[in-house]
Coordinates of C-alpha atoms and ligand atoms in Angstrom, one line a residue:
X59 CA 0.0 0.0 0.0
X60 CA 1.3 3.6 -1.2
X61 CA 0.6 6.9 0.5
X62 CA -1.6 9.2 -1.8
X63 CA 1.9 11.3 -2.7
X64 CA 3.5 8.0 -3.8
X65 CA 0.9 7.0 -5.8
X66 CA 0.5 10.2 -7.3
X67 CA 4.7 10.4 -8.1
X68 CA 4.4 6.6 -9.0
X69 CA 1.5 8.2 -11.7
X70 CA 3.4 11.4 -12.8
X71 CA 6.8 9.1 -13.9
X72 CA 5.0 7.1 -16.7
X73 CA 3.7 10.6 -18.3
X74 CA 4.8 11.0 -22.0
X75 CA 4.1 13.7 -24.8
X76 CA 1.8 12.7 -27.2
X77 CA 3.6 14.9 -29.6
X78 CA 1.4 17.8 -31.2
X79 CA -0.4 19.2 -34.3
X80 CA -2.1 22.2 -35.8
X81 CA -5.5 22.8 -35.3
X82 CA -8.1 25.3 -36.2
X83 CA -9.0 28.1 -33.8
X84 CA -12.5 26.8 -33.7
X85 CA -11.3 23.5 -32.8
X86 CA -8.8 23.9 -29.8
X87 CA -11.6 24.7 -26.9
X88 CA -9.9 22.9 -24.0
X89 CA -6.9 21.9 -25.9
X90 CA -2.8 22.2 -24.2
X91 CA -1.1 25.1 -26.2
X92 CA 2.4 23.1 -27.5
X93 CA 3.7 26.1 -28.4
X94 CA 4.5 29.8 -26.9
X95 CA 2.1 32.4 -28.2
X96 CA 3.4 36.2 -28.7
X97 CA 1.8 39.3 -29.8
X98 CA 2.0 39.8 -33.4
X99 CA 1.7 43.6 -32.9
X100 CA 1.2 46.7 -30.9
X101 CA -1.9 46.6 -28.6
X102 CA -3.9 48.9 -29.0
X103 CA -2.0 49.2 -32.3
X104 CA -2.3 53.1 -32.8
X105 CA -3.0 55.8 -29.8
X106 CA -7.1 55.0 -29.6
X107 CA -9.5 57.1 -28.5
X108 CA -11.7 55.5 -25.2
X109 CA -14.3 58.0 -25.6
X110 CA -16.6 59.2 -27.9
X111 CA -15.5 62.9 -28.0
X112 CA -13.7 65.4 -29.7
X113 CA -9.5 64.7 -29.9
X114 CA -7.8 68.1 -29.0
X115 CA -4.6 70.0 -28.8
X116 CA -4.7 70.2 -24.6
X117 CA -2.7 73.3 -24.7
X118 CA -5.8 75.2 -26.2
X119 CA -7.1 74.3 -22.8
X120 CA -6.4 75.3 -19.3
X121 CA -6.9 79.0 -19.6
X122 CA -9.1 79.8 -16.8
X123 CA -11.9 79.9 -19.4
X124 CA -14.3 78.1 -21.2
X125 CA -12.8 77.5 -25.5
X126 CA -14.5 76.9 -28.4
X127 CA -13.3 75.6 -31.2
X128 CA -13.5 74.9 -35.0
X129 CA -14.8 71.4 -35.7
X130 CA -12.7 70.5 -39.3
X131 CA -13.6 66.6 -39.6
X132 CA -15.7 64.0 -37.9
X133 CA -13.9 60.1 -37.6
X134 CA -15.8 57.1 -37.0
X135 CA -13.4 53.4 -35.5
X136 CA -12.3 52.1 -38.8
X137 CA -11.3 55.4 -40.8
X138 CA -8.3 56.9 -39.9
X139 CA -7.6 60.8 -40.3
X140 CA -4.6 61.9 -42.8
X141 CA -5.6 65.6 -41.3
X142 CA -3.5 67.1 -38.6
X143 CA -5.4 68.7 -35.1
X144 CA -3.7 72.2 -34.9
X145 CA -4.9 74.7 -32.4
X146 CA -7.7 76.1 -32.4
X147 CA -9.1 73.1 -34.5
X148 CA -10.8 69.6 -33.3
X149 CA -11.8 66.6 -34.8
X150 CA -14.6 65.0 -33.8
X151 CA -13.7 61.1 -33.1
X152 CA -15.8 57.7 -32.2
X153 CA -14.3 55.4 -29.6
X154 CA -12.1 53.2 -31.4
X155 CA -10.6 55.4 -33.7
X156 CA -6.6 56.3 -34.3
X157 CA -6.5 59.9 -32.5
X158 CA -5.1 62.0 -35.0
X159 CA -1.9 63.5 -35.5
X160 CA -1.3 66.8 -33.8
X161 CA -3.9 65.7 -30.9
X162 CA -3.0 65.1 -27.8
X163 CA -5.9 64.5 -25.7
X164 CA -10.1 63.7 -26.3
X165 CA -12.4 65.1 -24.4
X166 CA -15.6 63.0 -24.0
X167 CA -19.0 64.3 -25.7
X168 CA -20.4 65.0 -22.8
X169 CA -18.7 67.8 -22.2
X170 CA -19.3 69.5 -25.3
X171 CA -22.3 71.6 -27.0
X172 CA -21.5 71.4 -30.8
X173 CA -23.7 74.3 -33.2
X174 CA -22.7 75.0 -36.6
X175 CA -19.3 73.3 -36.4
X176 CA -18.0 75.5 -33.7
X177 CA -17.4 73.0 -30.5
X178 CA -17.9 74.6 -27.5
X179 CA -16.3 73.1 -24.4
X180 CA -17.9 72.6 -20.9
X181 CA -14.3 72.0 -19.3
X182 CA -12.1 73.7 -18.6
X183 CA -9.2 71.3 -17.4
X184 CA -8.0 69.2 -20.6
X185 CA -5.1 66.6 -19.1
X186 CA -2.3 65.6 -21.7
X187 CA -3.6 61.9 -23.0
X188 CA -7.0 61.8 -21.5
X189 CA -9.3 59.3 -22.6
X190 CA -6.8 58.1 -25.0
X191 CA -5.3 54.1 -25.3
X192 CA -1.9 54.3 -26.1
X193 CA -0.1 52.5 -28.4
X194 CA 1.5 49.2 -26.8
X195 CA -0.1 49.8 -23.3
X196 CA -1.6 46.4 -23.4
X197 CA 0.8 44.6 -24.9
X198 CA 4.0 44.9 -27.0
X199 CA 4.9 43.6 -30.3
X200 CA 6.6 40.2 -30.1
X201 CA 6.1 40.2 -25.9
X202 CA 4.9 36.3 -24.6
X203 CA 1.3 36.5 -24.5
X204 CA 0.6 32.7 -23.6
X205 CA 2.7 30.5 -22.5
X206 CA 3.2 26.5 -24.2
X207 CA 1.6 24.0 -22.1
X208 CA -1.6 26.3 -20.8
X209 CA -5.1 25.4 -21.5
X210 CA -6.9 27.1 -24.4
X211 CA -10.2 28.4 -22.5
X212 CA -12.6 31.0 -23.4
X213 CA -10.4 33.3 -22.1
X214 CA -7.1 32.4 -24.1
X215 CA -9.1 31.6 -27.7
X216 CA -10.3 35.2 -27.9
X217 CA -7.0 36.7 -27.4
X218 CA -5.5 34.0 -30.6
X219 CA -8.0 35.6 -32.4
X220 CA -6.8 39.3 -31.8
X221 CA -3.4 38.2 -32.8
X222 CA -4.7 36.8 -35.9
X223 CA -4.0 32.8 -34.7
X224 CA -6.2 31.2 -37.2
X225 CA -4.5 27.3 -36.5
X226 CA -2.9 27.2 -33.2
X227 CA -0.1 23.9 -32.1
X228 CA -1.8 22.2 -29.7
X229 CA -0.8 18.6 -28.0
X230 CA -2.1 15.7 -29.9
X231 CA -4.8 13.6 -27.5
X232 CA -4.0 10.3 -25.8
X233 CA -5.3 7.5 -27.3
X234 CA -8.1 6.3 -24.4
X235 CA -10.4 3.6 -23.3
X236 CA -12.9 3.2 -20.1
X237 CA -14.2 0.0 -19.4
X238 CA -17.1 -0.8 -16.6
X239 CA -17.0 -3.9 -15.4
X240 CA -19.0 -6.0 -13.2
X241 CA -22.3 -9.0 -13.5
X242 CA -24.3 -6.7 -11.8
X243 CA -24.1 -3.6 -14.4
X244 CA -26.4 -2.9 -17.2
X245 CA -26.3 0.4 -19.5
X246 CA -28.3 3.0 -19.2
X247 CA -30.5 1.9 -22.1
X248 CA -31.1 -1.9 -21.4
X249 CA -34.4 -2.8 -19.5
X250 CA -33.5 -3.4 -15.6
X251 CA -34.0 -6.0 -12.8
X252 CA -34.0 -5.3 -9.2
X253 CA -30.5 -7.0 -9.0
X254 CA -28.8 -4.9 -11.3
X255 CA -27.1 -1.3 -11.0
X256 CA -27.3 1.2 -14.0
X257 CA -23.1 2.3 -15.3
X258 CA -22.6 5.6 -14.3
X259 CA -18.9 5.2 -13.7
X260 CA -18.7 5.2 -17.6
X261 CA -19.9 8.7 -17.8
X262 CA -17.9 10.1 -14.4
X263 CA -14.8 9.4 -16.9
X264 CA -15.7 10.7 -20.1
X265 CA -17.1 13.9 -18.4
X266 CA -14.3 14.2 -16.5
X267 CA -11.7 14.2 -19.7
X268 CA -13.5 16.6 -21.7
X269 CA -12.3 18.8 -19.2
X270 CA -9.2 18.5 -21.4
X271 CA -11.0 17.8 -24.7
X272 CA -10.3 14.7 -24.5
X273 CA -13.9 13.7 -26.4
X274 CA -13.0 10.6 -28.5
X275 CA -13.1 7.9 -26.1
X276 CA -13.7 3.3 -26.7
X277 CA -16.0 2.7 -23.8
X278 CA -17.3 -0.7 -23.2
X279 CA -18.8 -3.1 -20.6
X280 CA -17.5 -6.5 -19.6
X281 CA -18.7 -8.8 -17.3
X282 CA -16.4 -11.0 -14.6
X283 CA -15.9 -13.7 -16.4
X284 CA -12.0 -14.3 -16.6
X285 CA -11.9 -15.5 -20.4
X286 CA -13.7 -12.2 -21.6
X287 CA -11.7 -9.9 -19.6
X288 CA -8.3 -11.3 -20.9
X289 CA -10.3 -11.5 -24.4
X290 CA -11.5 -7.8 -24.2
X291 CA -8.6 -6.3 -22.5
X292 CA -6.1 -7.3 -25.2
X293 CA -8.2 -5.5 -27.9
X294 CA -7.4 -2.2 -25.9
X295 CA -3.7 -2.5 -25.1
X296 CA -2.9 -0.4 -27.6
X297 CA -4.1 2.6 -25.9
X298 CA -2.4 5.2 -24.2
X299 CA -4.3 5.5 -21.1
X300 CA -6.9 2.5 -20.0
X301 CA -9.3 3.0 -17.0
X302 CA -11.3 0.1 -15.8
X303 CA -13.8 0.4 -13.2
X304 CA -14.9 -2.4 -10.6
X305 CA -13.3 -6.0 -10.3
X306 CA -9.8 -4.6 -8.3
X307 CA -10.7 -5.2 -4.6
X308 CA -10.4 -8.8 -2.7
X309 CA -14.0 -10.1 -3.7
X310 CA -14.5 -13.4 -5.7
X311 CA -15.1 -12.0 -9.1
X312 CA -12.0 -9.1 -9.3
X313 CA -10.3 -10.4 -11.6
X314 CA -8.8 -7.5 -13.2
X315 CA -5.4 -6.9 -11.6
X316 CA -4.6 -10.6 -12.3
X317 CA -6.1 -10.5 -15.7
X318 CA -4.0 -7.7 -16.8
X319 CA -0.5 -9.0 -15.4
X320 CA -1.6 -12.4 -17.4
X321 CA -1.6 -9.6 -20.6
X322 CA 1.8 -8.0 -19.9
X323 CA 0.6 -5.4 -17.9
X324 CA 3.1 -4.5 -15.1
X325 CA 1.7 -3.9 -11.7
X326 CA 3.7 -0.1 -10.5
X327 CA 1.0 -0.5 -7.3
X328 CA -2.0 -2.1 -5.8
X329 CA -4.1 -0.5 -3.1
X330 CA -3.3 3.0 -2.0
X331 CA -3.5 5.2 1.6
X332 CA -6.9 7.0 0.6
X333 CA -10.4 6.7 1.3
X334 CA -12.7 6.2 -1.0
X335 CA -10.5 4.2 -3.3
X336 CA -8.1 2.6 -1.4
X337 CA -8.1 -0.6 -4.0
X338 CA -7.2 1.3 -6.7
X339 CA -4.6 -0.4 -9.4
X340 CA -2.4 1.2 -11.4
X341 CA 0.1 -0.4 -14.3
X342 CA 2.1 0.0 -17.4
X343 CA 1.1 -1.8 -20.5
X344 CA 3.6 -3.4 -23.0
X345 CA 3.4 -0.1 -25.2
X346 CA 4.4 2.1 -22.4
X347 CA 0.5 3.1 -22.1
X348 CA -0.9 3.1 -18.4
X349 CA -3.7 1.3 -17.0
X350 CA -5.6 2.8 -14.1
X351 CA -7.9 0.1 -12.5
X352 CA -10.3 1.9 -10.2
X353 CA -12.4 0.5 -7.1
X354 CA -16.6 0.7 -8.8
X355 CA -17.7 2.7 -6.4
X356 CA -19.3 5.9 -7.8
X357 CA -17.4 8.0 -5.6
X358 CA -14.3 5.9 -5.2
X359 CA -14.0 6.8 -9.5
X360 CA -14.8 10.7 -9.1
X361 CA -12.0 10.7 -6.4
X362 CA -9.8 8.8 -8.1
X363 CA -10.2 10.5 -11.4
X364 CA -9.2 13.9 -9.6
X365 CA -6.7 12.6 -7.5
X366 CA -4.9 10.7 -9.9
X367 CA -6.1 10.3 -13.2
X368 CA -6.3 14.0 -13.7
X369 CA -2.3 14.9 -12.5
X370 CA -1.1 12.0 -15.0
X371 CA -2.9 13.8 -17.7
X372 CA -1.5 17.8 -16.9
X373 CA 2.3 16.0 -16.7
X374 CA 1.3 14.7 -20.8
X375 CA 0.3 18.2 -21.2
X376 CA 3.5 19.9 -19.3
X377 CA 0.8 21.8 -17.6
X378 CA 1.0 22.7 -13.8
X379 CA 0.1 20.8 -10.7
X380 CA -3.3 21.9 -9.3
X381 CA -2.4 23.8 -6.0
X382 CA -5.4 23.6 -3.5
X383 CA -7.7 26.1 -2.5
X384 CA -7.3 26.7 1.3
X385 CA -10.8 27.2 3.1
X386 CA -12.5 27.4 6.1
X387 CA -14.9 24.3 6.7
X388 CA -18.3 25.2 8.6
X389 CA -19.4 22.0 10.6
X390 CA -17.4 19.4 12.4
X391 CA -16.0 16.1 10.5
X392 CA -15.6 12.9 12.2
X393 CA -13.2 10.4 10.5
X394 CA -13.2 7.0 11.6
X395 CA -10.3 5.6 9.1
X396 CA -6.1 6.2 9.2
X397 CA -6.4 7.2 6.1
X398 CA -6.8 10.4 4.3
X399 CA -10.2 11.0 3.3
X400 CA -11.8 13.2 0.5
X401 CA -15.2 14.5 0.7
X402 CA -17.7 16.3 -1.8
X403 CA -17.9 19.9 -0.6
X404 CA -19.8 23.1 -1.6
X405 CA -18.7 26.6 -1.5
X406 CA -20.4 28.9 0.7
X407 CA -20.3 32.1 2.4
X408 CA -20.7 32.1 5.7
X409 CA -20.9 35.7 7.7
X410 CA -18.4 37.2 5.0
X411 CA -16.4 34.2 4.9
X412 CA -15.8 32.1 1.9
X413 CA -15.4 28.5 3.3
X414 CA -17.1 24.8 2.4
X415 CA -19.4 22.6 4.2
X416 CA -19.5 19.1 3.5
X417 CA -22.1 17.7 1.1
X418 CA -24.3 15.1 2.5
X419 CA -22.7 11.5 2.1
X420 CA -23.7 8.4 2.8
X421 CA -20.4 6.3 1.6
X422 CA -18.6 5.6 -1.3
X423 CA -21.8 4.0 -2.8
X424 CA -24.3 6.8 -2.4
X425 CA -25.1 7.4 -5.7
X426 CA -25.9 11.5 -5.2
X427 CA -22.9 12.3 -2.7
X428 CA -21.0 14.5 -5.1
X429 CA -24.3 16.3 -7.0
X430 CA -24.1 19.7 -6.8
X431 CA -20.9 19.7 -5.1
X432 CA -17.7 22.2 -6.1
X433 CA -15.1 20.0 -5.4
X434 CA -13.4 17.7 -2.6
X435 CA -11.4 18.5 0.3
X436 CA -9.2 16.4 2.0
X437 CA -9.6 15.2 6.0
X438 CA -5.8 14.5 6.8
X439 CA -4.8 11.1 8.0
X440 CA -3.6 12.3 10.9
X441 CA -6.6 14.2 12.2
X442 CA -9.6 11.9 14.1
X443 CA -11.8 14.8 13.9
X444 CA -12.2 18.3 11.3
X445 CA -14.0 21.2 13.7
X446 CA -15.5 24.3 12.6
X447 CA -13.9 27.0 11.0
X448 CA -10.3 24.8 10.6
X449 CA -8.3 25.3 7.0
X450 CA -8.6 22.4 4.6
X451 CA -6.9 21.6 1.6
X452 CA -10.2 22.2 -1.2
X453 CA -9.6 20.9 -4.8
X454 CA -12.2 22.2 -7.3
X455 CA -13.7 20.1 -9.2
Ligands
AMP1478 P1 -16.4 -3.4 -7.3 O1 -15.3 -2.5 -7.2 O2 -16.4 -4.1 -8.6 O3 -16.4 -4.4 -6.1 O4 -17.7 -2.6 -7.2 C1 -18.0 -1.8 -6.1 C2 -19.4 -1.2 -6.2 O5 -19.4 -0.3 -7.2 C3 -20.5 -2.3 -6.4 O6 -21.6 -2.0 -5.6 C4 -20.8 -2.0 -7.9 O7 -22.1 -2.4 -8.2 C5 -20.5 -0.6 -8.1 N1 -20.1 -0.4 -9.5 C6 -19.2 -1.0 -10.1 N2 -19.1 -0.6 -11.4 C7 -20.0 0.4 -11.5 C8 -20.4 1.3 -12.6 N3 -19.8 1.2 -13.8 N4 -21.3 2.2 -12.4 C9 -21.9 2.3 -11.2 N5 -21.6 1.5 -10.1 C10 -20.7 0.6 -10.3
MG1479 MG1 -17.4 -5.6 -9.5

């Protein structure tokens, strides 16, 4: 048996790179950027007005008195001015624009009562580049913008499409395959008897990878029969990441560490310091892919997914290690185990204070334990009992 960081280091040391390939900007929600992005120009890429307004010379200004001054063009974002402000002169500009050559500041239309093109101004106080972007402000030409090996989300896509990043060199996907195992376990389609439970581990998985686009995935159902496992198995051993679900605890019918060691699959560990999903199996197949055999609990797979699956898959990616959030917890936790425990939690605020309370649980087999949850936190081995208000470690979902 492994402690959770051993099992986790174990995990990390068979990651590989799946090498990478272009794809489409319309394609790469959720996919690992394989290359460093930088900015392919200025931004903004001219000085830009903020304000709809009139660009000025702010020397004209701060004379004690009210000016007026002679309107000589009007500029709408996407025209640019080839007309210089001089004093005495304005032009009158739309948020967005290039402010003109000679101009120095834009003061907002607000301010201003225009008749007959004369502008008359409300202000008195003009400062030097009021309301105006600057050139470069936001980011420089040829300055890292995104780094390799973050995930493309709706906030990263956008900004490739500012910089004109029409195909973008993501990490190619794993190659990867979720089997459910078990007699009793019947898809959600089939026609059910009162002996038999419904797969939901199955969708847990696949949910879970999509997190990382990871959308095209084999999943099948085999029963505990020895001779189909092994028959089964050996289609799938060509895939670069295999989770299995049930059959890897001490009952009659888990058959599936032995079934994969009688395929070639070496055992890295078997059984690990954590509760739920202290059976869980873990192993290298002959073509260097891994196999993650997980205890069927419901629970036991959502826990193990983020506890273990989901680190193996950001070390393929070169991406980060998640760092916990650390929060208050708002009611008392007994723990009746030595090991360290993980618990569906929600987020809450509680008098001004941003902390979690536990979601009702009633084991690793309660079907609803984790719905509506944000994430688990984690009771440490070494504490009997969690009271009010203490810090916990709180991994978001
Ligand atoms: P096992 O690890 O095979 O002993 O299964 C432990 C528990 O998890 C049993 O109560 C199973 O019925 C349940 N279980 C196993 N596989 C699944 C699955 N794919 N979906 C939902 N529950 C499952
Ligand atoms: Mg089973």
């Amino acid at each position: 048996m492994v402690s959770i960081l051993q099992a986790v280091d174990l995990i990390v040391a068979q990651s590989k790179n799946f090498g990478c390939q272009a794809v489409s900007i319309d394609d790469s929600l959720n996919r690992v950027l394989a290359e460093d992005v930088c900015v392919d120009r200025d931004y903004p890429p001219f000085n830009r007005s903020a304000m709809d307004g009139y660009a000025v010379v702010s020397s004209d200004f701060n004379i004690g008195q009210a000016v007026k001054l002679q309107l000589t063009e009007k500029l709408l974002a996407g025209g640019f001015s080839k007309s210089k402000v001089v004093s005495g002169t304005c032009i009158k500009i739309m948020t967005g624009a290039p402010v003109p050559a000679g101009a120095d500041a834009v003061v907002r239309l607000e301010d201003t009562v225009e008749n007959n093109n004369i502008v008359e101004f409300v202000v008195t106080t003009v400062k030097v580049k009021q309301n105006i972007a600057l050139q470069a402000e936001d980011a420089k030409s040829s300055d890292l913008i995104i780094s390799k090996n973050s995930i493309l989300d709706a906030r990263a896509i956008p900004v490739l499409a500012v910089l004109g990043k029409a195909k973008v060199k993501v990490f190619n996907q794993p190659k990867v395959a979720v089997v459910s195992t078990g007699n009793e376990i019947v898809s959600v389609e089939s026609a059910i008897l009162p002996h038999q439970i419904r797969d939901s581990n199955s969708y847990s998985i696949k949910n879970f990878l999509k997190k990382y686009a990871i959308n095209d995935v084999t999943a099948i159902h085999i029963a505990d029969d020895k001779q189909r496992l092994i028959t089964e198995i050996e289609k799938l051993l060509d895939n670069d990441i295999l989770i299995l679900s049930g059959g890897v605890s001490k009952g009659d019918a888990d058959y599936v560490p032995e079934v994969l060691m009688s395929l070639g699959v070496k055992q890295i560990f078997h059984r690990v310091q954590i509760k739920p999903g202290a059976p869980l199996w873990f192993g290298v197949m002959p073509n260097g892919g891994v196999v993650f055999g997980l205890p069927g609990n419901p629970v036991s797979v959502q826990v193990a997914v983020k506890v273990f699956i989901e680190p193996f898959i950001r070390a393929c990616f070169g991406m980060e290690t998640i760092k916990p959030l650390l929060l208050s917890i708002f009611t008392d936790k007994k723990k009746k185990t030595k090991l360290d425990e993980y618990f569906p939690c929600k987020i809450v605020i509680k008098n001004n204070v941003t902390g979690i309370v536990s979601n009702r649980m009633n084991g690793s087999g309660d079907i609803a334990a984790t719905l509506g949850s944000d994430g688990i936190a984690l009771h440490p081995s070494s504490m009997d009992m969690i009271h009010e208000n203490m810090i916990l470690e709180f991994y978001p979902w």
